[in-house]
Structures are given as structure tokens and as C-alpha cells.
Short mmCIF file of C-alpha atoms in Angstrom, two decimals:
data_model
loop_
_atom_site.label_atom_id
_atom_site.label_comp_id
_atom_site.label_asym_id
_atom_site.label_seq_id
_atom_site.Cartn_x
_atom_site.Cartn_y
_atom_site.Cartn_z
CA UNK G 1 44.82 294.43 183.77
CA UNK G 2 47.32 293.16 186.78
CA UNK G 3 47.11 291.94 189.68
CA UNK G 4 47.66 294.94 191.63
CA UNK G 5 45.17 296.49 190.00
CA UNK G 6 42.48 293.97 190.60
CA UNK G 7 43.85 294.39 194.06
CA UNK G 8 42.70 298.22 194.09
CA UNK G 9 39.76 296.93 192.89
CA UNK G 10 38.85 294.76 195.79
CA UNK G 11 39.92 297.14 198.35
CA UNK G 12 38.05 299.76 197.23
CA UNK G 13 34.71 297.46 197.23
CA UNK G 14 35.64 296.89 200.41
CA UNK G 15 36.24 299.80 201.84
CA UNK G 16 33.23 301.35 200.91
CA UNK G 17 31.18 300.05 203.82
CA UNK G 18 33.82 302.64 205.98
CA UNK G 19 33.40 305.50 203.96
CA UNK G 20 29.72 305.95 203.69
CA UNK G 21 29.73 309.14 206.19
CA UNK G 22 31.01 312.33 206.66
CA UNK G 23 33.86 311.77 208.32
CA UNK G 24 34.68 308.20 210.14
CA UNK G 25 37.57 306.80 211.87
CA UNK G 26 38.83 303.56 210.18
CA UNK G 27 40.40 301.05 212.86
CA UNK G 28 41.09 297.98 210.28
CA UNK G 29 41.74 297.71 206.81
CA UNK G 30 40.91 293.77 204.78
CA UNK G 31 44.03 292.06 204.17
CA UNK G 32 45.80 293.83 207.43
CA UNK G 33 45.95 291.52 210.79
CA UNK G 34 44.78 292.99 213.47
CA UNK G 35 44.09 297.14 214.26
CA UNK G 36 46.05 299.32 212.29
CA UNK G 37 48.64 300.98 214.31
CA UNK G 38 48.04 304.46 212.81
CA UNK G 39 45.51 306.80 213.00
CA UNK G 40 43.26 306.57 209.49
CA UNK G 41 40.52 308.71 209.02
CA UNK G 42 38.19 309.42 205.66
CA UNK G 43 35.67 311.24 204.91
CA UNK G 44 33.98 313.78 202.79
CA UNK G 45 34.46 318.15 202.54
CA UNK G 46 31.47 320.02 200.41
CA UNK G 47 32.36 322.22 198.26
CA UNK G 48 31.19 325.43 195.52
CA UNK G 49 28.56 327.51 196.40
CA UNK G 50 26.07 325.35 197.82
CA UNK G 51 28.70 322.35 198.45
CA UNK G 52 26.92 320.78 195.61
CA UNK G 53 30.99 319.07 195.02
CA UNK G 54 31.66 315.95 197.63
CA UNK G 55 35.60 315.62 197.94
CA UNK G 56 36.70 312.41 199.44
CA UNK G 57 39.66 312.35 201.56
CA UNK G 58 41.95 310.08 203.37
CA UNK G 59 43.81 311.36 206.44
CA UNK G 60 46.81 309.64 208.40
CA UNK G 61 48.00 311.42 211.52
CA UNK G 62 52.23 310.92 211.69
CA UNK G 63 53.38 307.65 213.57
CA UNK G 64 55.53 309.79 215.06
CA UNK G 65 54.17 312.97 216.73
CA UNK G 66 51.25 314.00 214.97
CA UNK G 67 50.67 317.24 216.92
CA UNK G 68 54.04 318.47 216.14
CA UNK G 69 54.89 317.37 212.79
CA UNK G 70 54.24 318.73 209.48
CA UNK G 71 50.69 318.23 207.41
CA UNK G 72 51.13 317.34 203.69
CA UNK G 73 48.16 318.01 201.17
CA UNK G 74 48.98 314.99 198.22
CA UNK G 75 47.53 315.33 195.03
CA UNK G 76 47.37 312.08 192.48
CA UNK G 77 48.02 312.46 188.86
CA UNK G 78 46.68 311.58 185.89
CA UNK G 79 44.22 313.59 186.13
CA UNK G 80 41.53 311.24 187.06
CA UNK G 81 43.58 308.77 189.62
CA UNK G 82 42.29 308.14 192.90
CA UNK G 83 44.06 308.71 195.99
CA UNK G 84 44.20 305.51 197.20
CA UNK G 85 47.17 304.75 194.14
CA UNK G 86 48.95 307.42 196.62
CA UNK G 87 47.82 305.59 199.74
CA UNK G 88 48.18 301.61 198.74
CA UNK G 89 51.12 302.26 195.92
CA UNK G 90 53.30 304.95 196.84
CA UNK G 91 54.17 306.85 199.90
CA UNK G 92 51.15 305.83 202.21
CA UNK G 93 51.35 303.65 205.63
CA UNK G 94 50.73 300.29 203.90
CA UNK G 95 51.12 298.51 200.79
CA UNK G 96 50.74 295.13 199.30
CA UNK G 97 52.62 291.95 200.09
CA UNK G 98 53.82 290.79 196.97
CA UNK G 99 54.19 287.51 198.24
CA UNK G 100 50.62 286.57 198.90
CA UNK G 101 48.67 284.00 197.78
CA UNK G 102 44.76 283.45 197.74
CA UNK G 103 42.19 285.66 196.86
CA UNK G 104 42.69 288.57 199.34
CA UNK G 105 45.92 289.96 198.84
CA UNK G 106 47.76 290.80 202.15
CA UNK G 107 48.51 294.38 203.27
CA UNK G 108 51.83 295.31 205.39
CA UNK G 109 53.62 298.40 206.31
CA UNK G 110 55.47 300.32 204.13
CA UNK G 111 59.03 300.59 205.78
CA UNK G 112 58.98 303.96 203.42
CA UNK G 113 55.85 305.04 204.34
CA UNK G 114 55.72 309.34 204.76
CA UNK G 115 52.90 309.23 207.25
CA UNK G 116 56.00 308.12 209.52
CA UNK G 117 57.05 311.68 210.23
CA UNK G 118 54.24 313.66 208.05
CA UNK G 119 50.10 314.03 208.41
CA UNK G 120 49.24 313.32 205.07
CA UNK G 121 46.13 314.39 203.11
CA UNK G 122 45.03 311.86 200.33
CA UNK G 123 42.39 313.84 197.85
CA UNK G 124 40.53 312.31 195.42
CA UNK G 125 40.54 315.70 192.59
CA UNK G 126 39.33 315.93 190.21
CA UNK G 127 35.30 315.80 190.96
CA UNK G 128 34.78 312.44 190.13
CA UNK G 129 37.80 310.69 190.71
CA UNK G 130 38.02 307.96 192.92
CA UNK G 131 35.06 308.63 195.51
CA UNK G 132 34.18 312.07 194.77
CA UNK G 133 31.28 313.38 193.43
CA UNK G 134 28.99 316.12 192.51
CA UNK G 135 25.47 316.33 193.57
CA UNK G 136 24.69 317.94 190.13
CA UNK G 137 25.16 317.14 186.50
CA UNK G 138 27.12 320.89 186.12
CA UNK G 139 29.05 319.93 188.89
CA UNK G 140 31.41 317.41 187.48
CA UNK G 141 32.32 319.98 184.74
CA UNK G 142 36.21 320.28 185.48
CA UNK G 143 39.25 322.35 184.74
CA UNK G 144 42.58 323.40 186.41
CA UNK G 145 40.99 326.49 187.08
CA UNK G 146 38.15 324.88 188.84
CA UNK G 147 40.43 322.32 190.42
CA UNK G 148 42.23 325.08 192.35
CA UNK G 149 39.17 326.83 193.20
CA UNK G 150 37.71 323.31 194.93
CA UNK G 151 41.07 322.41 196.55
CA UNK G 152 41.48 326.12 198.08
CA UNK G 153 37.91 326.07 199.50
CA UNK G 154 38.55 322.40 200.64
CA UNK G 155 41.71 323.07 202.48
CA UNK G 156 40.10 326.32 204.76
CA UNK G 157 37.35 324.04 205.26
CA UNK G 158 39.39 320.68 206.40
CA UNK G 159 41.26 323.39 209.09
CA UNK G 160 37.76 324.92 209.96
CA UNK G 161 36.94 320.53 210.67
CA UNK G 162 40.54 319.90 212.11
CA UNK G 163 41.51 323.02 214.21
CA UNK G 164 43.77 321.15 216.69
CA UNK G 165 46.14 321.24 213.29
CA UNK G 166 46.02 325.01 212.79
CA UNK G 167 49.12 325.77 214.00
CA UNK G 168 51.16 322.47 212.14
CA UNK G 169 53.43 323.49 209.49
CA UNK G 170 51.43 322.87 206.00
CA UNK G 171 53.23 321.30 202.68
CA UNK G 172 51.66 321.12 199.78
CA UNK G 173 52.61 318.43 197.01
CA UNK G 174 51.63 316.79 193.89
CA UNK G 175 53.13 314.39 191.25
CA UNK G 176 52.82 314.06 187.39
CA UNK G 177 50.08 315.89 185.98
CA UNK G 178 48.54 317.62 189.37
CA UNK G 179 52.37 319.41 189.56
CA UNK G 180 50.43 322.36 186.93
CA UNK G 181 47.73 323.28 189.05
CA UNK G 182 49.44 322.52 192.03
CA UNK G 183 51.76 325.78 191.97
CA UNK G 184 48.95 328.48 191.22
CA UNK G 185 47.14 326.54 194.29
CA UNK G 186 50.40 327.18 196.24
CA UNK G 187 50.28 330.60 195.33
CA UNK G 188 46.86 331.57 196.32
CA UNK G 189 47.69 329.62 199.55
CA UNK G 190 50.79 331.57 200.04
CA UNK G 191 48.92 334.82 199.01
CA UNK G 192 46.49 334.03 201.79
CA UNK G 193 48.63 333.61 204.17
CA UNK G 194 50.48 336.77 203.87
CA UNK G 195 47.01 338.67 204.36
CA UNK G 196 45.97 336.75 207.68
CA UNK G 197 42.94 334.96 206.10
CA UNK G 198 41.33 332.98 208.14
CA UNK G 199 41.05 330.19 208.98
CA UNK G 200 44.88 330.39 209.96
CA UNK G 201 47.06 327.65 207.28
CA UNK G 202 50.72 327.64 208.39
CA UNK G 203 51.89 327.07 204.77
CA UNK G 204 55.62 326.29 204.54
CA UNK G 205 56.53 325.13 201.42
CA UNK G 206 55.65 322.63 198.17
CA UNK G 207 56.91 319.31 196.35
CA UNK G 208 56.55 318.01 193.19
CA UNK G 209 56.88 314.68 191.93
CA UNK G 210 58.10 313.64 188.37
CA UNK G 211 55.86 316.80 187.50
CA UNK G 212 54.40 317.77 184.06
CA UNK G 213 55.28 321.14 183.28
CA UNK G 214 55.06 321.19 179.20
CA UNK G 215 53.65 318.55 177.74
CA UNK G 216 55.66 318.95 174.32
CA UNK G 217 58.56 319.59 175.57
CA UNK G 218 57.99 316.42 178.83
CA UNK G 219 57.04 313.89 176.04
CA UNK G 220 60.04 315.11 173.23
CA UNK G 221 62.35 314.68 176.14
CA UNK G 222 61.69 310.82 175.73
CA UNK G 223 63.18 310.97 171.84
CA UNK G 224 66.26 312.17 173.37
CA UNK G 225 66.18 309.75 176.09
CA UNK G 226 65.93 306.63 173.72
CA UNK G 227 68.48 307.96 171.61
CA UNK G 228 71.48 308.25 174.37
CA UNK G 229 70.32 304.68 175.08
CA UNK G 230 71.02 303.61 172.01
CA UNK G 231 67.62 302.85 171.58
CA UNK G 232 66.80 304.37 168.42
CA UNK G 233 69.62 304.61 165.41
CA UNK G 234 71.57 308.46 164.98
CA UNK G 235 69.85 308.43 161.16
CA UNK G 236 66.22 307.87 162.92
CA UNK G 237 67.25 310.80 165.89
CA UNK G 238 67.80 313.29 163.26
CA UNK G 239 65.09 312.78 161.48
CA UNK G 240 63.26 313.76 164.52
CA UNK G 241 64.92 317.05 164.86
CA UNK G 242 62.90 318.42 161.65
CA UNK G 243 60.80 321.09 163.37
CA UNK G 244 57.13 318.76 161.29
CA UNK G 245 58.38 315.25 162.88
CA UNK G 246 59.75 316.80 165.93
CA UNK G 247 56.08 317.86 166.40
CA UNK G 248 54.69 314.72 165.73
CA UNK G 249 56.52 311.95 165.66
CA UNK G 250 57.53 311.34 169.30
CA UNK G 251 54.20 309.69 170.72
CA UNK G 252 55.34 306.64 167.53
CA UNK G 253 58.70 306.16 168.98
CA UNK G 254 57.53 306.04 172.76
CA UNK G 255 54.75 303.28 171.71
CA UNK G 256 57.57 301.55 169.25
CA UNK G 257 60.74 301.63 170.95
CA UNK G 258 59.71 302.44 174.75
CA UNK G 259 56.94 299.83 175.44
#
């Protein structure tokens, strides 16, 4: 396991102590001097029939005009990876300082972070990824079906929470393997919107990141890849193209020649 991983680790033992209720504003983070200079909030939506589903979130408000500028609702891949990958990895206000040294590691702003001009939405989704959980056994039984279901009924209820939002412009994005339920989620979002349901969600518009669409055809794509990098020989590529090891045989070449 790395280091940034054991990283993750830490923070997330550490940030438990913030995230015990409902909803709470988080003014510092471990590893950040000082108050962050953002708005952070987390907390937890219920949801299914008798909210029996916890969904942890993570909210930034925009550094730069938060009452004006767009939301965005971020789903994780995987599935199974927590939000705070998103948050502390990717496209969230801060990351980690590569440079440190000692058992902390340092956090500092991420010059690229989105939350500059968007309100971003970290979810953990699935039910029990990350923080999330289900208050019964049934409950963590999951699906794409069921994670559009959970993030539909989360959404009207996180405007119902935030209604000083319900006019912002809403964008709706995932990456890898959250890109396939992602679009039927737009969809029933969109559909709702044309028919005036309420709560009121200004939905805009979608992004997907590196997304899964076909998992034969995503993976296979790789074969192809190696080849035009000279990776793997012309007589080995052709052997690929016969329809049995064209099934089979590409999950072999990623470990052998990709890793």
C-alpha cells in the first residue's frame, strides 16, 4: 500500500470526530495551518422508505461566488471508492504536499481545485462506501438500479436541506465506473424537471470522466493500445483478433505487458 494511501487512512480517522452528526460545518482540516478558507460542510441524507440508507456527503460552497455559481453532484468510481479520493486526490479544494515529512502529511490548496468556480457535492455511493451506511442488513443490498433510486431521492432531499441553492444551475458528473448509472440518473433528473417536480432542481447538464461504458469493449481497447505502442509483437496482436482469445485473453496482456 503507498503512502498516499496510508495518508487517506489517517485523515479519515481523523476526520471522524467532525462527521459524527447530521450535518456539521468543518472549519479545519489535520495537516492544514490555520482555518480553511472555504466553506466545508458534511453530513448525512436518509434515504428508502423509512431512510433506513445513511448517505454521507461532503459539500464545498465555490471560492468564488457560491450563490451564483453552478452546483456539481460528483460521483467516485470503482464502485466502492469513497468520496474523499474525489475530495483529497482529484478535483477537490486541497490535496497533499508531496513534499512533507513526518508522520502527518501536510495538506495545501489545489491550484486546480473545481470548488474554485463550482459547489461541489462529494457522495459516498454506493451504501457502504466510504461513510455510508444502512441501518439494516437488507439495506446494503446494492445495484445500479438501486444506486439511482438512492441518489434521486438524495438529491430532492439535499435541495429540500439547502433551499438557498434552488435556483443554482445543477451539473451532474461522474468518472470511471459511476459514468453507467450516472446517465439514467441524469435522465430521471431531466425527466423531472420537465414536469415541475418539486422540490425545484435547475438541472443543466452532465460530465463524465474516463467513463466505463462497455466493459468488453473499455478493457479490449487496451490490446490495441499496447500494440500501437509497440508494446506487444504484430504475431501476438493477431492472435488476439480470434473472436475465443479476443474474448479472453486481454485481462493476461494488461497484467503482463501493462503493469
Amino acid at each position: 500500500m503507498g503512502w498516499k494511501w496510508w495518508c487517506i487512512i489517517l485523515v479519515l480517522l481523523l476526520l471522524a470526530p467532525f462527521i459524527a452528526s447530521s450535518r456539521s460545518i468543518i472549519k479545519n482540516l489535520p495537516g492544514f495551518p490555520g482555518d480553511l478558507p472555504f466553506k466545508l460542510e458534511s453530513g448525512y441524507i436518509g434515504v428508502g422508505e423509512e431512510e433506513e440508507v445513511q448517505l454521507f456527503y461532503l459539500f464545498v460552497e465555490s471560492q468564488r461566488n457560491p450563490s451564483n455559481d453552478p452546483i456539481l453532484l460528483w460521483f467516485v468510481g470503482g464502485p466502492g471508492c469513497s468520496a474523499l479520493s474525489a475530495f483529497f486526490l482529484e478535483n477537490g479544494p486541497v490535496i497533499f504536499d508531496c513534499n512533507s515529512r513526518g508522520i502527518l502529511p501536510k495538506l495545501v490548496l489545489n491550484p486546480y481545485a473545481w470548488t474554485q468556480v463550482l459547489n461541489v457535492i462529494y457522495i459516498d455511493l454506493p451504501v457502504g462506501t466510504g461513510f455510508s451506511y444502512s441501518q439494516t442488513q437488507q439495506g446494503y443490498h446494492s445495484g445500479d438500479i438501486l444506486w439511482i433510486e438512492n441518489s434521486y431521492d438524495f438529491l430532492q432531499k439535499w435541495f429540500i436541506d439547502y433551499p438557498e441553492f434552488g435556483s443554482n444551475l445543477l451539473y451532474i458528473g461522474g468518472g470511471s465506473y459511476s459514468a453507467l448509472p450516472t446517465v439514467p440518473l441524469v435522465k430521471k433528473v431531466y425527466e423531472g424537471y420537465k414536469a415541475g417536480s418539486k422540490p425545484f432542481i435547475n438541472f443543466k447538464g452532465f460530465v463524465l470522466a474516463s467513463p466505463l461504458t462497455d466493459q468488453f469493449l473499455d478493457l479490449n481497447s487496451k490490446v490495441e493500445y499496447a500494440h500501437r505502442l509497440s508494446l506487444i509483437s504484430d504475431e501476438l496482436y493477431e492472435v488476439t483478433s480470434i473472436p475465443f482469445f479476443y474474448s479472453c485473453i486481454h485481462l493476461k496482456l494488461i497484467r503482463i505487458f501493462l503493469s
